[in-house]
């Protein structure tokens, strides 16, 4: 996975998480608990994708040039 | 020229007429604001946002609502058309309002405005629910916001009329 892809994934995950946080609050206030848990899962998933992309990026970025 | 400012010409912030040779070498900032740290901050932001959703789930799991009791609100004859009474449902800290609209309908909602929790009241001349705090209006027939800052509807309280007495029997969030 290239560095560009990692950047794209990370930025995309921020966008997804901002939206999910807003939807979670809405769902919580509206007592829509099933969708709340779904949004929550999506958000956690997207955060882990961001973390994964970050480690990937780090591997490429700090690789010793041989 | 101010004497104090007269630093050697190769020093940072010098006012010397000669070219300031060190101005572009602000190494602290070079280390702080670069592509790598930007990416790290971005990842941190994403994780922080996602962690911020967890408390809502936890709270939701702890506070799952179960059954509703049947609670007496008022005698029908005590609320003529265009009048309203306040009560609490389903708990003592959930204020609610029962309205006998000018058209003769009976409607009940939790009365905490969905904007910032001010109590709403029935405005019979316009047949609407009005939140005085920031001029929020709700439709009395379905509890949906019509104008002003509120975005969500008021929770609907299901009612039942039995022998001239109005009872609250349930509650619906996100109705209609
Ligand atoms: S609290 Fe009701 S409009 Fe702001």
Tab-separated table of C-alpha atoms and ligand atoms in Angstrom:
chain	number	residue	atom	x	y	z
A	1	UNK	CA	0.000	0.000	0.000
A	2	UNK	CA	1.451	3.312	-1.036
A	3	UNK	CA	1.774	6.430	1.042
A	4	UNK	CA	-0.861	8.235	-0.970
A	5	UNK	CA	-3.399	5.515	-0.216
A	6	UNK	CA	-2.592	5.778	3.486
A	7	UNK	CA	-3.171	9.506	3.445
A	8	UNK	CA	-6.445	9.053	1.633
A	9	UNK	CA	-7.602	6.389	4.084
A	10	UNK	CA	-6.739	8.512	7.087
A	11	UNK	CA	-8.460	11.628	5.781
A	12	UNK	CA	-11.487	9.559	4.796
A	13	UNK	CA	-11.637	8.040	8.249
A	14	UNK	CA	-11.684	11.489	9.857
A	15	UNK	CA	-14.601	12.456	7.666
A	16	UNK	CA	-16.459	9.250	8.467
A	17	UNK	CA	-15.834	9.677	12.183
A	18	UNK	CA	-17.019	13.266	12.294
A	19	UNK	CA	-20.258	12.208	10.641
A	20	UNK	CA	-20.612	9.151	12.865
A	21	UNK	CA	-20.103	11.191	16.013
A	22	UNK	CA	-22.828	13.562	14.973
A	23	UNK	CA	-25.183	10.725	14.066
A	24	UNK	CA	-24.400	8.936	17.310
A	25	UNK	CA	-25.373	11.970	19.344
A	26	UNK	CA	-28.564	12.309	17.333
A	27	UNK	CA	-29.415	8.652	17.729
A	28	UNK	CA	-28.704	8.814	21.431
A	29	UNK	CA	-30.971	11.789	21.936
A	30	UNK	CA	-33.668	10.136	19.851
A	31	UNK	CA	-33.280	6.877	21.827
A	32	UNK	CA	-32.595	4.949	18.616
A	33	UNK	CA	-30.305	2.527	20.304
A	34	UNK	CA	-29.895	-0.076	17.544
A	35	UNK	CA	-28.629	2.454	15.010
A	36	UNK	CA	-26.520	4.062	17.698
A	37	UNK	CA	-24.594	0.833	18.141
A	38	UNK	CA	-24.211	0.508	14.381
A	39	UNK	CA	-22.767	4.000	14.059
A	40	UNK	CA	-20.509	3.224	16.951
A	41	UNK	CA	-19.170	0.129	15.284
A	42	UNK	CA	-18.591	1.943	12.017
A	43	UNK	CA	-16.736	4.655	13.835
A	44	UNK	CA	-14.485	2.236	15.706
A	45	UNK	CA	-13.866	0.314	12.516
A	46	UNK	CA	-12.889	3.428	10.639
A	47	UNK	CA	-10.555	4.449	13.460
A	48	UNK	CA	-8.830	1.103	13.308
A	49	UNK	CA	-8.471	1.446	9.553
A	50	UNK	CA	-6.847	4.829	10.158
A	51	UNK	CA	-4.458	3.287	12.666
A	52	UNK	CA	-3.632	0.470	10.309
A	53	UNK	CA	-3.030	2.943	7.485
A	54	UNK	CA	-0.805	4.960	9.765
A	55	UNK	CA	1.408	2.005	10.623
A	56	UNK	CA	1.581	1.139	6.983
A	57	UNK	CA	2.574	4.687	6.128
A	58	UNK	CA	5.202	4.664	8.860
A	59	UNK	CA	6.701	1.515	7.509
A	60	UNK	CA	7.154	3.059	4.077
A	61	UNK	CA	8.100	6.515	5.284
A	62	UNK	CA	10.847	5.480	7.675
A	63	UNK	CA	12.195	2.626	5.660
A	64	UNK	CA	15.952	2.784	5.380
A	65	UNK	CA	16.925	3.543	1.858
A	66	UNK	CA	19.205	0.815	0.719
B	1	UNK	CA	16.898	52.988	15.279
B	2	UNK	CA	16.206	51.657	18.714
B	3	UNK	CA	19.455	50.699	20.413
B	4	UNK	CA	18.016	47.679	22.102
B	5	UNK	CA	17.044	46.154	18.827
B	6	UNK	CA	20.448	46.620	17.396
B	7	UNK	CA	21.542	43.048	17.402
B	8	UNK	CA	24.314	41.595	15.416
B	9	UNK	CA	23.191	41.313	11.873
B	10	UNK	CA	23.179	37.560	11.756
B	11	UNK	CA	20.947	37.210	14.747
B	12	UNK	CA	17.291	36.453	14.665
B	13	UNK	CA	15.007	39.507	14.830
B	14	UNK	CA	17.744	41.939	14.125
B	15	UNK	CA	16.811	45.276	12.630
B	16	UNK	CA	20.061	45.613	10.864
B	17	UNK	CA	19.829	46.899	7.345
B	18	UNK	CA	21.716	43.970	6.059
B	19	UNK	CA	19.889	40.857	4.976
B	20	UNK	CA	18.612	38.824	7.822
B	21	UNK	CA	20.297	35.579	7.137
B	22	UNK	CA	18.719	33.503	9.875
B	23	UNK	CA	15.071	34.362	9.398
B	24	UNK	CA	14.238	31.315	7.394
B	25	UNK	CA	15.824	28.944	9.833
B	26	UNK	CA	13.195	28.668	12.485
B	27	UNK	CA	13.966	25.087	13.283
B	28	UNK	CA	11.445	24.620	16.110
B	29	UNK	CA	8.582	25.297	13.798
B	30	UNK	CA	10.106	23.243	11.070
B	31	UNK	CA	9.899	20.304	13.382
B	32	UNK	CA	6.421	21.084	14.612
B	33	UNK	CA	4.640	21.855	11.386
B	34	UNK	CA	5.559	19.282	8.865
B	35	UNK	CA	3.898	16.627	6.801
B	36	UNK	CA	4.692	13.796	9.193
B	37	UNK	CA	3.321	15.446	12.283
B	38	UNK	CA	0.276	16.531	10.352
B	39	UNK	CA	-0.466	12.928	9.489
B	40	UNK	CA	0.037	11.839	13.076
B	41	UNK	CA	-2.361	14.509	14.284
B	42	UNK	CA	-4.879	13.390	11.686
B	43	UNK	CA	-4.735	9.800	12.905
B	44	UNK	CA	-5.060	10.995	16.493
B	45	UNK	CA	-8.093	13.061	15.572
B	46	UNK	CA	-9.778	10.153	13.918
B	47	UNK	CA	-9.176	7.876	16.884
B	48	UNK	CA	-10.284	10.537	19.356
B	49	UNK	CA	-13.506	11.103	17.443
B	50	UNK	CA	-14.282	7.445	17.433
B	51	UNK	CA	-13.507	7.052	21.131
B	52	UNK	CA	-15.860	9.945	21.798
B	53	UNK	CA	-18.774	7.861	20.539
B	54	UNK	CA	-18.236	5.128	23.131
B	55	UNK	CA	-19.726	6.918	26.171
B	56	UNK	CA	-23.015	7.256	24.321
B	57	UNK	CA	-23.204	3.528	23.754
B	58	UNK	CA	-22.307	2.778	27.325
B	59	UNK	CA	-24.922	5.161	28.598
B	60	UNK	CA	-27.475	3.757	26.210
B	61	UNK	CA	-26.731	0.245	27.381
B	62	UNK	CA	-27.108	1.202	31.017
B	63	UNK	CA	-30.260	3.180	30.509
B	64	UNK	CA	-32.313	0.941	28.216
B	65	UNK	CA	-35.929	1.769	28.779
B	66	UNK	CA	-38.251	-1.051	29.613
B	67	UNK	CA	-41.928	-0.975	30.401
B	68	UNK	CA	-44.141	2.007	30.846
B	69	UNK	CA	-46.629	2.322	33.627
B	70	UNK	CA	-50.137	3.502	33.204
B	71	UNK	CA	-50.326	6.816	34.991
B	72	UNK	CA	-53.347	8.975	35.599
B	73	UNK	CA	-52.898	12.498	34.274
B	74	UNK	CA	-56.137	14.362	34.802
B	75	UNK	CA	-59.889	14.281	34.514
B	76	UNK	CA	-61.058	15.164	31.038
B	77	UNK	CA	-63.605	17.634	32.365
B	78	UNK	CA	-60.837	19.598	34.067
B	79	UNK	CA	-59.166	20.449	30.769
B	80	UNK	CA	-61.482	22.368	28.484
B	81	UNK	CA	-60.514	22.887	24.857
B	82	UNK	CA	-57.554	25.202	24.472
B	83	UNK	CA	-56.225	24.243	27.873
B	84	UNK	CA	-53.310	22.134	28.964
B	85	UNK	CA	-51.970	20.479	32.077
B	86	UNK	CA	-48.446	19.548	33.014
B	87	UNK	CA	-47.428	16.243	34.529
B	88	UNK	CA	-44.396	13.998	34.697
B	89	UNK	CA	-43.943	10.901	32.616
B	90	UNK	CA	-42.484	8.269	32.642
B	91	UNK	CA	-40.407	9.444	35.603
B	92	UNK	CA	-40.608	12.313	37.979
B	93	UNK	CA	-37.881	14.142	36.143
B	94	UNK	CA	-39.493	13.956	32.712
B	95	UNK	CA	-41.828	16.909	32.457
B	96	UNK	CA	-44.720	16.471	30.071
B	97	UNK	CA	-47.707	18.390	28.874
B	98	UNK	CA	-51.205	17.207	28.024
B	99	UNK	CA	-53.036	19.448	25.611
B	100	UNK	CA	-56.673	19.659	24.732
B	101	UNK	CA	-56.328	21.513	21.458
B	102	UNK	CA	-58.783	24.102	20.246
B	103	UNK	CA	-59.939	21.511	17.700
B	104	UNK	CA	-60.807	19.084	20.443
B	105	UNK	CA	-57.868	16.669	20.111
B	106	UNK	CA	-55.972	15.288	23.039
B	107	UNK	CA	-52.209	15.296	22.659
B	108	UNK	CA	-49.386	14.700	25.091
B	109	UNK	CA	-45.655	15.271	24.712
B	110	UNK	CA	-42.640	15.491	26.894
B	111	UNK	CA	-42.335	19.195	27.340
B	112	UNK	CA	-38.562	19.629	27.473
B	113	UNK	CA	-37.714	21.484	24.278
B	114	UNK	CA	-35.424	19.401	22.105
B	115	UNK	CA	-33.172	22.383	21.653
B	116	UNK	CA	-31.965	23.170	25.159
B	117	UNK	CA	-34.623	21.663	27.416
B	118	UNK	CA	-36.713	24.716	28.219
B	119	UNK	CA	-40.329	23.774	28.920
B	120	UNK	CA	-42.661	24.286	26.001
B	121	UNK	CA	-46.227	25.459	26.465
B	122	UNK	CA	-49.382	25.481	24.459
B	123	UNK	CA	-50.193	28.696	22.648
B	124	UNK	CA	-53.872	28.371	21.919
B	125	UNK	CA	-54.313	31.456	19.755
B	126	UNK	CA	-51.956	29.957	17.153
B	127	UNK	CA	-52.587	26.303	18.047
B	128	UNK	CA	-48.860	25.563	18.400
B	129	UNK	CA	-46.429	24.536	21.073
B	130	UNK	CA	-44.064	27.343	21.843
B	131	UNK	CA	-40.682	27.288	23.499
B	132	UNK	CA	-40.080	30.791	24.799
B	133	UNK	CA	-36.316	30.439	25.262
B	134	UNK	CA	-35.268	30.813	21.648
B	135	UNK	CA	-38.610	30.980	19.907
B	136	UNK	CA	-38.940	27.337	18.982
B	137	UNK	CA	-42.287	26.239	17.574
B	138	UNK	CA	-43.668	22.720	17.440
B	139	UNK	CA	-46.663	21.390	15.606
B	140	UNK	CA	-49.227	20.422	18.186
B	141	UNK	CA	-50.667	17.625	16.074
B	142	UNK	CA	-47.434	15.633	15.769
B	143	UNK	CA	-44.801	17.311	17.914
B	144	UNK	CA	-42.518	18.061	14.969
B	145	UNK	CA	-40.539	21.296	15.049
B	146	UNK	CA	-41.896	23.926	12.674
B	147	UNK	CA	-39.520	26.799	13.198
B	148	UNK	CA	-36.746	28.026	15.406
B	149	UNK	CA	-33.676	26.147	16.606
B	150	UNK	CA	-35.160	22.747	17.594
B	151	UNK	CA	-34.326	19.976	15.142
B	152	UNK	CA	-36.004	16.955	16.669
B	153	UNK	CA	-39.606	16.290	17.525
B	154	UNK	CA	-40.905	16.196	21.068
B	155	UNK	CA	-41.301	12.660	22.416
B	156	UNK	CA	-44.897	11.613	22.051
B	157	UNK	CA	-46.751	10.283	25.046
B	158	UNK	CA	-49.420	7.742	24.278
B	159	UNK	CA	-52.637	8.425	26.082
B	160	UNK	CA	-55.828	6.610	26.809
B	161	UNK	CA	-59.121	7.962	27.962
B	162	UNK	CA	-61.006	5.737	30.318
B	163	UNK	CA	-64.186	6.781	32.112
B	164	UNK	CA	-63.404	10.445	31.634
B	165	UNK	CA	-59.915	10.100	33.004
B	166	UNK	CA	-56.834	10.570	30.848
B	167	UNK	CA	-54.000	8.122	31.356
B	168	UNK	CA	-50.486	8.095	30.010
B	169	UNK	CA	-49.584	4.605	28.826
B	170	UNK	CA	-46.416	4.831	26.804
B	171	UNK	CA	-43.909	6.975	25.059
B	172	UNK	CA	-42.523	7.178	21.544
B	173	UNK	CA	-39.280	8.763	20.535
B	174	UNK	CA	-38.724	9.448	16.867
B	175	UNK	CA	-42.317	9.140	15.788
B	176	UNK	CA	-43.897	10.278	12.581
C	1	LIG	S1	-34.630	25.694	24.322
C	1	LIG	FE1	-36.392	25.694	23.131
C	1	LIG	S2	-35.814	26.871	21.461
C	1	LIG	FE2	-34.001	26.825	22.607
